[in-house]
Short mmCIF file of C-alpha atoms in Angstrom, two decimals:
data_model
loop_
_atom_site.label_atom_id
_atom_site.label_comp_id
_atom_site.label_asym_id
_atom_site.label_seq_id
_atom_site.Cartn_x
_atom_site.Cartn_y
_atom_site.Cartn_z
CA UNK A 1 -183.99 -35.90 235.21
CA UNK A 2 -185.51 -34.22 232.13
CA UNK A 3 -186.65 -31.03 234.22
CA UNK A 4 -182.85 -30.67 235.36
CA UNK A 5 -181.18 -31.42 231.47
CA UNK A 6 -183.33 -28.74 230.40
CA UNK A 7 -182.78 -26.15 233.08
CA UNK A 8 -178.66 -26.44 231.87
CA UNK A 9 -179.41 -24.85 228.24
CA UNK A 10 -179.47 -20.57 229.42
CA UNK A 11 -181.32 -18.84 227.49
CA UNK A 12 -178.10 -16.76 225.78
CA UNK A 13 -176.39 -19.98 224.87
CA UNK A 14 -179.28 -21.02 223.23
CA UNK A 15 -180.13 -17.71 221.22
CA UNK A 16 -176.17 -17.96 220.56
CA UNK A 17 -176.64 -21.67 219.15
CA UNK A 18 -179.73 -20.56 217.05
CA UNK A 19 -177.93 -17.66 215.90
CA UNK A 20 -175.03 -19.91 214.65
CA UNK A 21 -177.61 -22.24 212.60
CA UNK A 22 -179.11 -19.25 211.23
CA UNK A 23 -175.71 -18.49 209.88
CA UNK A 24 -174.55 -21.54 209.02
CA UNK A 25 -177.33 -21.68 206.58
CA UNK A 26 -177.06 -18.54 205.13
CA UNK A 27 -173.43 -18.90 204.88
CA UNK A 28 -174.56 -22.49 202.63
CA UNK A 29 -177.37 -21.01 201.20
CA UNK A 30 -175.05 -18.14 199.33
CA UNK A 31 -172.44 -20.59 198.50
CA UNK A 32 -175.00 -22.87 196.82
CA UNK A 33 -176.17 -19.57 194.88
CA UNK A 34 -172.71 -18.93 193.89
CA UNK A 35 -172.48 -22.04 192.64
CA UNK A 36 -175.86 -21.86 191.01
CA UNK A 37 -175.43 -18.66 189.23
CA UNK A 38 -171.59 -19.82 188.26
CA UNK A 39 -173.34 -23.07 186.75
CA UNK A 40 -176.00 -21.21 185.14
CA UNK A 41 -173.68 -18.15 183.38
CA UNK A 42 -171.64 -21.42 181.97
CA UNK A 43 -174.87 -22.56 180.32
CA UNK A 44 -175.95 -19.20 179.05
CA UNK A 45 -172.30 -19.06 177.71
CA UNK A 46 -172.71 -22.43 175.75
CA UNK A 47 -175.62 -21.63 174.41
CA UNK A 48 -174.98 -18.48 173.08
CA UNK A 49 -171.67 -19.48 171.62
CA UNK A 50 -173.27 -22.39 169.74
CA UNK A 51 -175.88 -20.41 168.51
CA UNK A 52 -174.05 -17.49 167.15
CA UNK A 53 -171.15 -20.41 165.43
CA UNK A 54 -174.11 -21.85 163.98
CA UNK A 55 -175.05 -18.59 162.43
CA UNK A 56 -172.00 -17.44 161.01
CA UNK A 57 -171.49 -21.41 159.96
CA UNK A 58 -174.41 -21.22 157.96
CA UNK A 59 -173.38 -17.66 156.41
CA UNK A 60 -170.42 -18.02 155.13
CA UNK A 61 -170.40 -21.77 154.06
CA UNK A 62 -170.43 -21.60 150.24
CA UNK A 63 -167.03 -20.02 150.93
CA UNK A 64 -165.67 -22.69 153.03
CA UNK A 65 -166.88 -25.12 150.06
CA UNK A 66 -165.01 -23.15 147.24
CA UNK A 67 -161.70 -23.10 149.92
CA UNK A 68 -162.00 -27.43 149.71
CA UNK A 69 -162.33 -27.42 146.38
CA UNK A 70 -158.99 -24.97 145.44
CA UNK A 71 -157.14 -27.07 148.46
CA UNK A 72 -158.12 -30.84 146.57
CA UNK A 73 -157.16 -29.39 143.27
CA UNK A 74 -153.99 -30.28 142.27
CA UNK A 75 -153.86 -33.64 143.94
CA UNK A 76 -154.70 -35.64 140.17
CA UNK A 77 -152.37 -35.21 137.06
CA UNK A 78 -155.67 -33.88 134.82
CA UNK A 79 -156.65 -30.92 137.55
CA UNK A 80 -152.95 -29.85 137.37
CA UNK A 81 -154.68 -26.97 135.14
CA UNK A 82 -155.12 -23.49 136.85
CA UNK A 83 -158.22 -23.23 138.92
CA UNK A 84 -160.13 -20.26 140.40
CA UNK A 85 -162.38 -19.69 143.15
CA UNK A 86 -164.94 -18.58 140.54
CA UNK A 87 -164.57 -21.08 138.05
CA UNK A 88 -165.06 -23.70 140.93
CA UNK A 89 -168.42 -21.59 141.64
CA UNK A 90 -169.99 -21.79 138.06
CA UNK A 91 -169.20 -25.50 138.02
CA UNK A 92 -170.29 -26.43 141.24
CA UNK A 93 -173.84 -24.07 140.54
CA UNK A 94 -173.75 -26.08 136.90
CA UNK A 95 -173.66 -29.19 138.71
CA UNK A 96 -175.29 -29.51 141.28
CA UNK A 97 -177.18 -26.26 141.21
CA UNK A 98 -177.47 -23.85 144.17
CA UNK A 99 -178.22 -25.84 147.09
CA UNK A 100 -174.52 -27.50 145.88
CA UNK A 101 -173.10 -24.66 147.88
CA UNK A 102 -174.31 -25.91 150.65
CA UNK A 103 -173.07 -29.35 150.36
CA UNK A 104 -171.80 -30.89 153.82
CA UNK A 105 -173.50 -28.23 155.87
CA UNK A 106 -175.03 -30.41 158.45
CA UNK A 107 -172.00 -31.79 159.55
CA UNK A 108 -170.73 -28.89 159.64
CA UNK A 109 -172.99 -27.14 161.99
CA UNK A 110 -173.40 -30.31 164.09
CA UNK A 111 -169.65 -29.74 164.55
CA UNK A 112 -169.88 -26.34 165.55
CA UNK A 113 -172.38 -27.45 168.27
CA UNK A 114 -169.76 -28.38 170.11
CA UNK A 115 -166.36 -27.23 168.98
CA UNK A 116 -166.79 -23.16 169.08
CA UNK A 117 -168.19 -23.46 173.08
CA UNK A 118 -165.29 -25.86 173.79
CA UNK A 119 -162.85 -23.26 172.95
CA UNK A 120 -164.17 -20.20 173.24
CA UNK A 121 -165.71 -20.96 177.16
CA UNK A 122 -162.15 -23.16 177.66
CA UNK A 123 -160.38 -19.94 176.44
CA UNK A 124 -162.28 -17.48 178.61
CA UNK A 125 -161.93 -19.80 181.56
CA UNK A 126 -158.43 -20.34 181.60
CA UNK A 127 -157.95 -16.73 181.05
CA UNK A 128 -160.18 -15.16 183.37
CA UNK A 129 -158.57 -18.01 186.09
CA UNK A 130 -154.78 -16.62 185.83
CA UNK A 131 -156.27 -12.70 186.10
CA UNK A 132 -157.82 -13.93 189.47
CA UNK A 133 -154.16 -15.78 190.29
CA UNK A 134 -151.41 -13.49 189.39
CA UNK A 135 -154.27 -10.06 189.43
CA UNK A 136 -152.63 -8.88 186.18
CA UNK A 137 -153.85 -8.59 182.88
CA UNK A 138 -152.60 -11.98 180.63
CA UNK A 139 -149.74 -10.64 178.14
CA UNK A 140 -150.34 -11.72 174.27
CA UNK A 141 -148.06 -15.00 174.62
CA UNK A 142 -150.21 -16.12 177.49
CA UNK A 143 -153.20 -15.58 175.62
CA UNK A 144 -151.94 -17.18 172.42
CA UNK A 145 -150.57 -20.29 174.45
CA UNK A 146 -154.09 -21.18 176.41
CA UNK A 147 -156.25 -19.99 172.65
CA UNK A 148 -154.30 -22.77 170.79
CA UNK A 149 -154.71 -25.76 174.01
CA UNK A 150 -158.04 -24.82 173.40
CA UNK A 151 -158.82 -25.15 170.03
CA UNK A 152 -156.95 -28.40 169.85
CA UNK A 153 -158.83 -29.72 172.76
CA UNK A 154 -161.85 -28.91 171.06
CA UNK A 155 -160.48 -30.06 167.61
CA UNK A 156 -159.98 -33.82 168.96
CA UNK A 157 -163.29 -33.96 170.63
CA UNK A 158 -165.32 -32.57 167.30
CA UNK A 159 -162.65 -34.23 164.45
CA UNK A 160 -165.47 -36.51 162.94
CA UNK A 161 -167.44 -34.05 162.19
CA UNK A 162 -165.16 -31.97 160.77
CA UNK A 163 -163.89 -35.18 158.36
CA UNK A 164 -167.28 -35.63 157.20
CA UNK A 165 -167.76 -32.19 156.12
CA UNK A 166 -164.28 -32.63 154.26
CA UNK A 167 -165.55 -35.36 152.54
CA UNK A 168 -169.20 -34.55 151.57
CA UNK A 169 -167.79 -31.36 150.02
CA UNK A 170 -165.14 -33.25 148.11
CA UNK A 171 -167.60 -35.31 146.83
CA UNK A 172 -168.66 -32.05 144.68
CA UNK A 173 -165.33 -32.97 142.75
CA UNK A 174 -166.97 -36.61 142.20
CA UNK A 175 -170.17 -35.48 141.25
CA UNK A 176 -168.45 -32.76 138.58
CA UNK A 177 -166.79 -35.95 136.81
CA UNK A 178 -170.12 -37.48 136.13
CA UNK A 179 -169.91 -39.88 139.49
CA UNK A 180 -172.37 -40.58 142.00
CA UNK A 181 -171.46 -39.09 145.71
CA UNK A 182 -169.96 -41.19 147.87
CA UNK A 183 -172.46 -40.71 150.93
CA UNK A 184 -175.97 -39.42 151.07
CA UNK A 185 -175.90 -37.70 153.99
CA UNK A 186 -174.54 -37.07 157.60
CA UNK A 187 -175.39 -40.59 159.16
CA UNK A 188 -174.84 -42.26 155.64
CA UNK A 189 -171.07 -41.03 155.81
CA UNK A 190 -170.69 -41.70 160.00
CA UNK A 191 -172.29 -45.46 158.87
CA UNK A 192 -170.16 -46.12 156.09
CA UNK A 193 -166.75 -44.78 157.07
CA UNK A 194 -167.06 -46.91 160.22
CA UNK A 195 -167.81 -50.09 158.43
CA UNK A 196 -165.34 -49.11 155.88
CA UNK A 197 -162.69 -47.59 157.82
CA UNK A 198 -163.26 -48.89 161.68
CA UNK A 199 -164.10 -45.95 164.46
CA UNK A 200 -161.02 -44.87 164.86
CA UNK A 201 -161.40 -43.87 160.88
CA UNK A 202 -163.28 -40.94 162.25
CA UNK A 203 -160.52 -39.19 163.54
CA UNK A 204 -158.26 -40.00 160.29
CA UNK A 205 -156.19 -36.68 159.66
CA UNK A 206 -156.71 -35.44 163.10
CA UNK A 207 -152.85 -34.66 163.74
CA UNK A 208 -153.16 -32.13 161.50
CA UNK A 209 -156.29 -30.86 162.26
CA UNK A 210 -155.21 -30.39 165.88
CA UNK A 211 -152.45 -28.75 164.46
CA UNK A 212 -154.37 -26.32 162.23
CA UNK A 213 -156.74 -25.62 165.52
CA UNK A 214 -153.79 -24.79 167.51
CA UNK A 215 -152.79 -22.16 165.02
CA UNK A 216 -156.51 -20.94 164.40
CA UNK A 217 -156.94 -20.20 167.95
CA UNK A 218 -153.61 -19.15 169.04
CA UNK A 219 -154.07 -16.61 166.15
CA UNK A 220 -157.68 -15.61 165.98
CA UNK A 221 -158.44 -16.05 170.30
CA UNK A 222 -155.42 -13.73 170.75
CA UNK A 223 -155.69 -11.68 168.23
CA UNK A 224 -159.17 -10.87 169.11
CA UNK A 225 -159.13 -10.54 172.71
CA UNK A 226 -155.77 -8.31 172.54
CA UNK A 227 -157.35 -6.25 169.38
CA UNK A 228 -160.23 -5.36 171.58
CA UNK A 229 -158.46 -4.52 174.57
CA UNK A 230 -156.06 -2.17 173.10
CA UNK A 231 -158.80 -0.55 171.04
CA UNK A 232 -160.69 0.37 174.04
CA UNK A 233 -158.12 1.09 176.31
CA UNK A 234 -156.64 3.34 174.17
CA UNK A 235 -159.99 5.15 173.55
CA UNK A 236 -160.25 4.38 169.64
CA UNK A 237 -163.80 3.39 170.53
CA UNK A 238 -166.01 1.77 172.74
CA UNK A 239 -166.75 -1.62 173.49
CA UNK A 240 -169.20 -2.20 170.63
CA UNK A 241 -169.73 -3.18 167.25
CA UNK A 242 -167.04 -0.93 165.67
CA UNK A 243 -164.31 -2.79 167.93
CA UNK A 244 -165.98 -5.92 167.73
CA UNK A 245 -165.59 -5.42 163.71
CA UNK A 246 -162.10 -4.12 163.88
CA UNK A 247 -160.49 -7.18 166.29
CA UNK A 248 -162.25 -9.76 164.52
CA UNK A 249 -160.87 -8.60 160.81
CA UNK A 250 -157.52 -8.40 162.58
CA UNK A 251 -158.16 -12.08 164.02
CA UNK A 252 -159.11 -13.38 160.74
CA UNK A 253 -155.66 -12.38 159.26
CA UNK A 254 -153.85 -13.97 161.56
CA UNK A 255 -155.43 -16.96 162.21
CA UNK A 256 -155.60 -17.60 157.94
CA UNK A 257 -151.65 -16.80 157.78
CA UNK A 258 -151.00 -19.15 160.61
CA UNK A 259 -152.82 -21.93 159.82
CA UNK A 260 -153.08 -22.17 155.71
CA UNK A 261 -150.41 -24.45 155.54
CA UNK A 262 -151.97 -26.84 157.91
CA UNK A 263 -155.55 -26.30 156.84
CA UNK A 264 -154.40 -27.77 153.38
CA UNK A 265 -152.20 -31.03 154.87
CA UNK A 266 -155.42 -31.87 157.00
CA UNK A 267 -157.74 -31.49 154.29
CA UNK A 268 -156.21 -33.68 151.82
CA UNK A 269 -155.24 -36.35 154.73
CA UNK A 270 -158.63 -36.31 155.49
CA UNK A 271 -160.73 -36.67 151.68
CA UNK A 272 -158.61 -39.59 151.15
CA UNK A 273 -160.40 -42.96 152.81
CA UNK A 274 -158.86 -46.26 153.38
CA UNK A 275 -161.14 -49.16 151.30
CA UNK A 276 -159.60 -51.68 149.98
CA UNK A 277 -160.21 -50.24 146.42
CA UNK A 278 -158.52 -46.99 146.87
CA UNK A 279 -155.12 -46.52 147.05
CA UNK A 280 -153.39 -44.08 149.95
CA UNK A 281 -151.71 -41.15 148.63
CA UNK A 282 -150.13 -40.21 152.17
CA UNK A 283 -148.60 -41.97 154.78
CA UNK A 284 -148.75 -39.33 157.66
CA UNK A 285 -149.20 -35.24 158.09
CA UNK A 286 -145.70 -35.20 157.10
CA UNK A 287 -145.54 -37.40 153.86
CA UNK A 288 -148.68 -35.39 152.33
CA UNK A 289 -146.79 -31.79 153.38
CA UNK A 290 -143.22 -33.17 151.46
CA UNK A 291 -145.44 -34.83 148.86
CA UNK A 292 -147.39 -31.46 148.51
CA UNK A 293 -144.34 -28.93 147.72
CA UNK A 294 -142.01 -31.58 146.07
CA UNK A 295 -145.35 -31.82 143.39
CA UNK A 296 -146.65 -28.41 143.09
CA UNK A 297 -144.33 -26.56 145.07
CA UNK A 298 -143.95 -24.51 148.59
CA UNK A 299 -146.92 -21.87 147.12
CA UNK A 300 -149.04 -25.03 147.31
CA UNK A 301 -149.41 -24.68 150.95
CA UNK A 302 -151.09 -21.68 150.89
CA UNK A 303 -154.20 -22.57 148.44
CA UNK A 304 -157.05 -21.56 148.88
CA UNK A 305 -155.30 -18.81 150.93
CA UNK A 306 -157.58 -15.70 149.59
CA UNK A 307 -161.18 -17.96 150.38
CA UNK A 308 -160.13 -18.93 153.52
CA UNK A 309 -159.30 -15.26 154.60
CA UNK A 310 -162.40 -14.37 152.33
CA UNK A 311 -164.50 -17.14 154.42
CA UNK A 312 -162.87 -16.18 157.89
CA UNK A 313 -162.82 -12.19 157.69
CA UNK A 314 -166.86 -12.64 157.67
CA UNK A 315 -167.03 -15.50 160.06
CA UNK A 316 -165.10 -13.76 162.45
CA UNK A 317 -167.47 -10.51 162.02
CA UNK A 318 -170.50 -12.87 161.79
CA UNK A 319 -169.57 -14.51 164.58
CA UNK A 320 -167.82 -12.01 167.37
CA UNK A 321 -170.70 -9.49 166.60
CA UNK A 322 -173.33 -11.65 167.13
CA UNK A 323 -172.07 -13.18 169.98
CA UNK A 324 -171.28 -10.34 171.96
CA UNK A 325 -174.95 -8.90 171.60
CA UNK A 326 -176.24 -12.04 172.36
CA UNK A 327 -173.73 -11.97 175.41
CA UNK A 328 -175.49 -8.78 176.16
CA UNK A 329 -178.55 -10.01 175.62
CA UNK A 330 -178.42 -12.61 178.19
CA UNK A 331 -176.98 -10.41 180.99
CA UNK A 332 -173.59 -11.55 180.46
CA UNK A 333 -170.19 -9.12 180.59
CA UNK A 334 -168.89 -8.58 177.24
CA UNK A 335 -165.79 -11.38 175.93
#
């Protein structure tokens, strides 16, 4: 019985039925590779993109901290006086000395950790995906649409970190009126404003802030990408540091226009806490943004307009330069 089974496989059927399993797992093999070196490029993309946020984080900070200050002044009768970016410096370096400048850094780079790859790999992926659909290039409208979904993805996801920043650099303001600070550090503030203020306290403010990341993105994703396109393919230069420099200045513009207004409503939502012993100056987004111009008038919504574009114009270079070298770097097409 076993001599006659194996007398029915011919030899061609079963050098056919090898050949097919030979196949079958190369045909697996490459799709497992595909999948490998997809997984791996999205890696390589995270980490470059949190690496290169951290680095123009850390740069330009004491700019970001002089743009809190200008957009908290105003809120109490006796700071009604004129301020300027300046004066805030020599107080804050009379203060607290240097290392003031750098006041509320760690949260801010821990919040960069995550919120930069979210949006930038989110943008670049749901780009890149409707090229491969509709096999035409995305038109500026597209581009600002899926740059400001994004951001504010990202923004909900990283909002604590980005209210403890607010806070530990408003507490510069405390310190300048002879006060002691209200947290010590990073885990000191994520401690207290949970006892204080429950865990959902953490994302106090973050209507507007998901606001003010729509804008950002919408402006500086599709500024950038569409800058750099139309440089290059109209031969102005080549895809390197001089249009890298040009589309992220033009980014920086836009994105600061677009999202002042909302950049000061979420700040001030999000210095003030909720104890028991302070009182709430705003309701909502909206109460804070009426409250705002009925006080010190529409201009108000731009403060701190000149430091933010000051802070963004070299975060954007910082930033886009370095991470399209270290896109390079790591074998990876340029953005």
């Amino acid at each position: 019985m076993f001599f006659h089974e194996t007398q029915t496989i011919k030899p061609n059927n079963y050098r056919s039925s090898k050949n097919k399993k030979l196949f079958q797992v190369q045909a697996f093999s490459f799709k497992q590779r595909l999948v490998m070196d997809a997984g791996d490029r999205g890696v390589k993309k995270m980490a470059v993109t949190s690496v290169a946020a951290m680095v123009a984080e850390t740069t330009t900070f004491p700019i970001d901290l002089l743009k809190t200050h200008l957009q908290l002044h105003g809120e109490s009768v006796q700071s009604l006086r004129p301020a300027s970016a300046f004066r805030i410096a020599l107080e804050i370096a009379r203060n607290e000395g240097l290392l003031g400048m750098y006041r509320g850094l760690s949260p801010a780079v821990f919040r960069h950790m995550f919120y930069t790859p979210t949006r930038i790999v989110g943008y670049e992926h749901l780009r890149n995906k409707f090229v491969r659909s509709s096999d035409r290039s995305l038109p500026l409208y597209g581009k600002a649409v899926i740059g400001g979904i994004s951001g504010a993805i990202a923004q909900v996801i990283t909002s604590p970190a980005d209210l403890i920043k607010v806070r530990m650099q408003a507490d510069g303001l405390i310190l300048s009126q002879g006060l002691q600070p209200r947290y010590a550090g990073l885990f000191d503030a994520l401690n207290k404003i949970i006892n204080a203020e429950g865990i959902l306290g953490l994302w106090k403010g973050v209507s507007a802030n998901v606001q003010r990341a729509f804008l950002v993105n919408m402006g500086e994703l599709a500024c950038y990408d569409h800058a750099k396109r139309f440089i290059i393919k109209n031969q102005i230069c080549d895809d390197d540091i001089y249009a890298h420099t040009l589309s992220s200045v033009m980014s920086g513009l836009s994105a600061t226009a677009l999202s002042c207004p909302a950049d000061v409503v979420k700040t001030r939502m999000m210095n003030q806490s909720a104890s028991v012993e302070d009182k709430i100056k705003y309701r909502n987004s909206y109460d804070c943004l009426v409250k705002t111009v009925k006080v010190e008038g529409l201009r108000a919504l731009w403060k701190g307009f000149l430091p933010t574009w000051a802070r963004l114009g070299p975060w954007q270079f910082v930033f886009w330069v370095s991470y399209e070298k270290f896109r390079q770097i790591s074998g990876l097409q340029s953005f």
